[in-house]
Short mmCIF file of C-alpha atoms in Angstrom, two decimals:
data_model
loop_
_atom_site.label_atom_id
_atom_site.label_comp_id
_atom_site.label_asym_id
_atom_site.label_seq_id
_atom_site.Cartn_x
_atom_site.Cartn_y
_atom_site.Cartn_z
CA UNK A 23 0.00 0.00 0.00
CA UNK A 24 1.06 3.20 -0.71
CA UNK A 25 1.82 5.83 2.42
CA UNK A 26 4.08 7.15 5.13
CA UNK A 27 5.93 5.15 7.21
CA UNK A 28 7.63 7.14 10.44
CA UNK A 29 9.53 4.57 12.77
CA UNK A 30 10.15 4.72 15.69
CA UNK A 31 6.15 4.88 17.22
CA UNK A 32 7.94 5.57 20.55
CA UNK A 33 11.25 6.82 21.30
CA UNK A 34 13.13 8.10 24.38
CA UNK A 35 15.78 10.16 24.66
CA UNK A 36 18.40 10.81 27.82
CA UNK A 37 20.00 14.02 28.01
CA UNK A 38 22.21 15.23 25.51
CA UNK A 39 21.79 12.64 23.39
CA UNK A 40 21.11 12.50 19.68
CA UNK A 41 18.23 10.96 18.36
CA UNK A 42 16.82 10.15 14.82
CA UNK A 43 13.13 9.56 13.68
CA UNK A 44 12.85 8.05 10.31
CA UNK A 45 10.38 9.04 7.46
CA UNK A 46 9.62 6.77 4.29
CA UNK A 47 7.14 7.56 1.55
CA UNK A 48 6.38 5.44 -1.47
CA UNK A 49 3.94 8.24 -2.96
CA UNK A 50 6.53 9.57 -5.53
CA UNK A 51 5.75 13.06 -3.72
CA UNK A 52 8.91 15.42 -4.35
CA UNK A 53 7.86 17.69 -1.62
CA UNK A 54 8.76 16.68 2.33
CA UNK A 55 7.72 18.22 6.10
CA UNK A 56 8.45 17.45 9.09
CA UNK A 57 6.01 19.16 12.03
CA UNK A 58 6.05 18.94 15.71
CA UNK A 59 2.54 18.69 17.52
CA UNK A 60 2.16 19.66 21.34
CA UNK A 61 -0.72 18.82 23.55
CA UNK A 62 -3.49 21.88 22.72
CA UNK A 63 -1.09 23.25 19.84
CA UNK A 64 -1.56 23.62 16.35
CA UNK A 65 1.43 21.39 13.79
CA UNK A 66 4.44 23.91 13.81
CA UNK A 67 6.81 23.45 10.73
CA UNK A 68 10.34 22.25 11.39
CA UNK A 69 11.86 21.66 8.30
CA UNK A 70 10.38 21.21 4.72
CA UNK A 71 12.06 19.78 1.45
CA UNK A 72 11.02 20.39 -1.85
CA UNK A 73 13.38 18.40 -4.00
CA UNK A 74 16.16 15.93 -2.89
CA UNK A 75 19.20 17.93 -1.70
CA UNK A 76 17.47 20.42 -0.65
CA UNK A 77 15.90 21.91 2.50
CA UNK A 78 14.25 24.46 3.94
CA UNK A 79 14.07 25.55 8.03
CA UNK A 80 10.41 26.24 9.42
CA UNK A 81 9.06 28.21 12.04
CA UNK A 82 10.79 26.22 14.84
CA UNK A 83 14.60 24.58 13.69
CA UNK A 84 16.39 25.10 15.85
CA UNK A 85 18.10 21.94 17.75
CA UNK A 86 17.09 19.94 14.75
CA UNK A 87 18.84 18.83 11.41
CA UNK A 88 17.45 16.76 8.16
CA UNK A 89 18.59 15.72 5.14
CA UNK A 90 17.12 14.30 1.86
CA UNK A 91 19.69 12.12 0.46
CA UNK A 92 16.59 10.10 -1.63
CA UNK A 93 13.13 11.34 -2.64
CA UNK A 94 11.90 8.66 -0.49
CA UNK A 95 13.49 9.54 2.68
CA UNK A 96 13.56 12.37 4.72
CA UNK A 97 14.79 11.62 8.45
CA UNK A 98 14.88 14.15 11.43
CA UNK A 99 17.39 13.96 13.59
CA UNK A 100 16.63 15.59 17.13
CA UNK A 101 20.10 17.48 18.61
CA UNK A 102 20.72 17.89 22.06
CA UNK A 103 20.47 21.45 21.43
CA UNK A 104 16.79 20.89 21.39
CA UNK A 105 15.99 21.87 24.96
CA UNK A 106 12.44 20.53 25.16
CA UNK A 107 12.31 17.85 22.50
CA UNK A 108 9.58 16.05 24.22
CA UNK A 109 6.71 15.71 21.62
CA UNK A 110 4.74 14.16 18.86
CA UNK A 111 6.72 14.53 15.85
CA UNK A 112 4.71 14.26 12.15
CA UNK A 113 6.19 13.68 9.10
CA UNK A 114 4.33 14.39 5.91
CA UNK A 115 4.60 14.80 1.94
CA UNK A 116 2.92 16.32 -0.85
CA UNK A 117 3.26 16.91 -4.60
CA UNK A 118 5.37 19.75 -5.79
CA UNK A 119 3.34 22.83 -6.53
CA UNK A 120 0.75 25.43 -5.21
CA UNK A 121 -2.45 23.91 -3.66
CA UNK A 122 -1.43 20.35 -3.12
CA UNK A 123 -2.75 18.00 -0.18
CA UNK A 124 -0.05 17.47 2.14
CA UNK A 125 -0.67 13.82 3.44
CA UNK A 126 0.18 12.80 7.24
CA UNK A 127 2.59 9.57 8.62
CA UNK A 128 1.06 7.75 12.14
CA UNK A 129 3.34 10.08 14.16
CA UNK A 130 6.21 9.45 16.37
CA UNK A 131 6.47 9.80 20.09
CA UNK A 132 9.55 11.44 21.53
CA UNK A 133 9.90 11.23 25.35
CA UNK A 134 13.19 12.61 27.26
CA UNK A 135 14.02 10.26 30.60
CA UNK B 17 1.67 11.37 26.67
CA UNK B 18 -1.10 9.92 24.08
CA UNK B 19 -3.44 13.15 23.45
CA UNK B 20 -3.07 16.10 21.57
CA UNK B 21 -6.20 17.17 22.77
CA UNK B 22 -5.63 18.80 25.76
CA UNK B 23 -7.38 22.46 26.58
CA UNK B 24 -9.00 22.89 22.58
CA UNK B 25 -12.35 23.65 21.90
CA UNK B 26 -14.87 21.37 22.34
CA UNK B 27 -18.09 20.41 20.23
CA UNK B 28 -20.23 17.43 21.90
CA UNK B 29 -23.28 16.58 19.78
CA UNK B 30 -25.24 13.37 19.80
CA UNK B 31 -25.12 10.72 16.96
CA UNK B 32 -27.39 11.77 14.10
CA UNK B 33 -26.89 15.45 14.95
CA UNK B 34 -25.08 17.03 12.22
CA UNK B 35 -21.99 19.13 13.58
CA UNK B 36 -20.80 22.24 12.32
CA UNK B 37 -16.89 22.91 13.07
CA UNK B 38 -15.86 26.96 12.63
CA UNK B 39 -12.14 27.81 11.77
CA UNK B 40 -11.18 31.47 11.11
CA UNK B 41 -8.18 31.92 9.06
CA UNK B 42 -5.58 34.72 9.21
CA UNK B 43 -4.31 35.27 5.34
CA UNK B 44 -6.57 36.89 2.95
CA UNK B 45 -4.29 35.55 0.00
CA UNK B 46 -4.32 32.07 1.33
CA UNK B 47 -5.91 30.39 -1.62
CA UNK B 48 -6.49 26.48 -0.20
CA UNK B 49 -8.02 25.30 2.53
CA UNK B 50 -7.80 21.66 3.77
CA UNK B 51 -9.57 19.88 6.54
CA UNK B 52 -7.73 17.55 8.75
CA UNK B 53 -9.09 14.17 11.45
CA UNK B 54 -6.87 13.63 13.94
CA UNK B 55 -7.66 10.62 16.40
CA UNK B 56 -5.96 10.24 19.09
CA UNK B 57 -2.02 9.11 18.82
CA UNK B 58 -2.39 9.56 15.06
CA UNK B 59 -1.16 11.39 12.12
CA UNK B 60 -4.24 14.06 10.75
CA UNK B 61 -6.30 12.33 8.08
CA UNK B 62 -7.38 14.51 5.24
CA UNK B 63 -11.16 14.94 4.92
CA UNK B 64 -11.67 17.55 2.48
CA UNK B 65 -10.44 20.56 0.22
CA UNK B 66 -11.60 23.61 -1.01
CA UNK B 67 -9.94 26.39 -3.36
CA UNK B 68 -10.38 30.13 -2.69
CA UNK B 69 -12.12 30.61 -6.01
CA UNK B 70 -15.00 28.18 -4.54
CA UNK B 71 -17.27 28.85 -1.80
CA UNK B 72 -18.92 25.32 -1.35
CA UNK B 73 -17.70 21.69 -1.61
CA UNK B 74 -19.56 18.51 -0.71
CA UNK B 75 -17.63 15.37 0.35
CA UNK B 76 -19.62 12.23 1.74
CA UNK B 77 -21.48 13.55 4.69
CA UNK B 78 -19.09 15.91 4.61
CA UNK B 79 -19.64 20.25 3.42
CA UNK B 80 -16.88 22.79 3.74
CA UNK B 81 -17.98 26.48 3.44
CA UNK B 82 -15.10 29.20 2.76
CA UNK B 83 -16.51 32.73 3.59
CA UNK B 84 -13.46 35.13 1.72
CA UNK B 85 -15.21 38.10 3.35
CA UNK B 86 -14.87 37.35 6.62
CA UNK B 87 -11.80 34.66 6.20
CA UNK B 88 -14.04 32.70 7.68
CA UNK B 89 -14.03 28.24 6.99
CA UNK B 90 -16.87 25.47 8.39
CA UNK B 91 -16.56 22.15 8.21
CA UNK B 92 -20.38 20.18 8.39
CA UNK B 93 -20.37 16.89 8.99
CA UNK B 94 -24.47 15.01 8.35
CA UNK B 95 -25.27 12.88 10.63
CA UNK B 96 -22.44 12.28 12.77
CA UNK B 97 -21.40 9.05 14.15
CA UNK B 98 -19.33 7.91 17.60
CA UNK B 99 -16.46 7.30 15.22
CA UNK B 100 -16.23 10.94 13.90
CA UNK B 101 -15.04 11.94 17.31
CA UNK B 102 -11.53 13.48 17.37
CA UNK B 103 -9.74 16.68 16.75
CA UNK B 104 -10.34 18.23 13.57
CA UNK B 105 -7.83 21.45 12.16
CA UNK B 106 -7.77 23.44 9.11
CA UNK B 107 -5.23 24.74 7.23
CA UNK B 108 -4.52 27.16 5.03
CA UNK B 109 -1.64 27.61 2.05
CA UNK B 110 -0.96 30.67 0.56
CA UNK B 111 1.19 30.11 -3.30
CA UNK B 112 3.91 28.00 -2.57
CA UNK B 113 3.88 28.53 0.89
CA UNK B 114 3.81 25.00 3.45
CA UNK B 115 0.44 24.94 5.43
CA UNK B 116 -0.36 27.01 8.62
CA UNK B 117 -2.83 25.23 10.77
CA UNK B 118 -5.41 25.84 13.53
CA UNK B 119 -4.94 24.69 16.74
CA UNK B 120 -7.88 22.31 15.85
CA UNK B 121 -11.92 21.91 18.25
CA UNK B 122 -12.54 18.44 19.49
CA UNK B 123 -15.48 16.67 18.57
CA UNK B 124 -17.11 14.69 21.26
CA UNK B 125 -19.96 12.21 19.87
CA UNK B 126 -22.15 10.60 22.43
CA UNK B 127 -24.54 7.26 21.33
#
């Protein structure tokens, strides 16, 4: 089936430690977003990619790094610059352009212990 | 740490009733409008679209009104069912902008 696949569901993280949450799309979309989601809080962009190679910071980067090596693949890593990483972490895609659906992975859950 | 519900809006409406879910929007260029489901400890499911140059778009059991004048979007769902409670956001894009979204009202259905 076609889709987004984020991995891990659940992840924790000790301090100052470096963690990486993995996003897989088989949807030949070009464009890729990663969002962070708090409890009462609208999505807030991290980073976005429009074509492999390329990236783009959002609203809230800093403490966080991508890269998109393959159009597939777009994986977040979480730096422990990030002081209060602890959230629900969305990665999405869409199809290059104006006015295009951008379509939602399960989520992943990032504690700090 | 499983909701992303916490302190939003709330709707509660018994099955059959049909809901009606308000979202005001901030850019008057923004020129799509999507409406997201989100249930609990999942990514947002897309329900529905609509394009600035429309002001009306019917999905199954699903309407979306866009008022331009007062940037104003609804989301009306017929008949609503146990399983159509969850969070539900809009978002707008403006050009080739990425999506800013509302912080989202939670529907509560009751049998």
């Amino acid at each position: 089936d076609g889709g987004i696949t984020q991995s891990p569901k659940y992840l924790f993280r000790k301090e100052g430690q470096n963690v990486t949450l993995s996003c897989e799309q088989n949807l030949n979309h070009d464009a890729m977003y990663w969002y962070r989601q708090d409890p009462g809080q609208g999505l807030r962009l991290i980073y976005y990619s429009q074509i492999v190679n390329d990236f783009q910071k959002g609203d809230i980067a800093e403490g966080y790094s991508v890269s998109r090596e393959k159009k597939e693949s777009f994986p977040l890593t979480v730096t422990s610059a990030q002081k209060n990483p602890t959230a629900f972490y969305l990665c999405a895609s869409s199809i290059r352009g104006t006015g295009n659906t951008i379509y939602f992975g399960e989520g992943s859950w990032l504690t700090v212990v | 740490g499983e909701s992303v519900g916490l302190h939003l809006p709330t709707l509660s409406v018994q099955e059959g009733d049909n809901s009606i879910i308000n979202c005001a929007y901030s850019n008057s260029a923004s020129d799509y409008f999507i409406w997201y489901k989100q249930e609990s400890g999942k990514g947002p499911q897309f329900i529905i679209d609509i394009r600035s140059n429309m002001d009306k778009r019917q999905g199954q059991r699903v309407t979306v009104l866009l008022n331009k004048t007062v940037k104003h979007l609804s989301l009306q769902i017929a008949a609503t069912q146990p399983g159509d409670s969850a969070v539900y956001f809009c978002a707008e894009r403006t050009g080739y902008s990425t999506l800013t979204f509302g912080k989202g009202t939670m529907l509560l259905v009751s049998p």
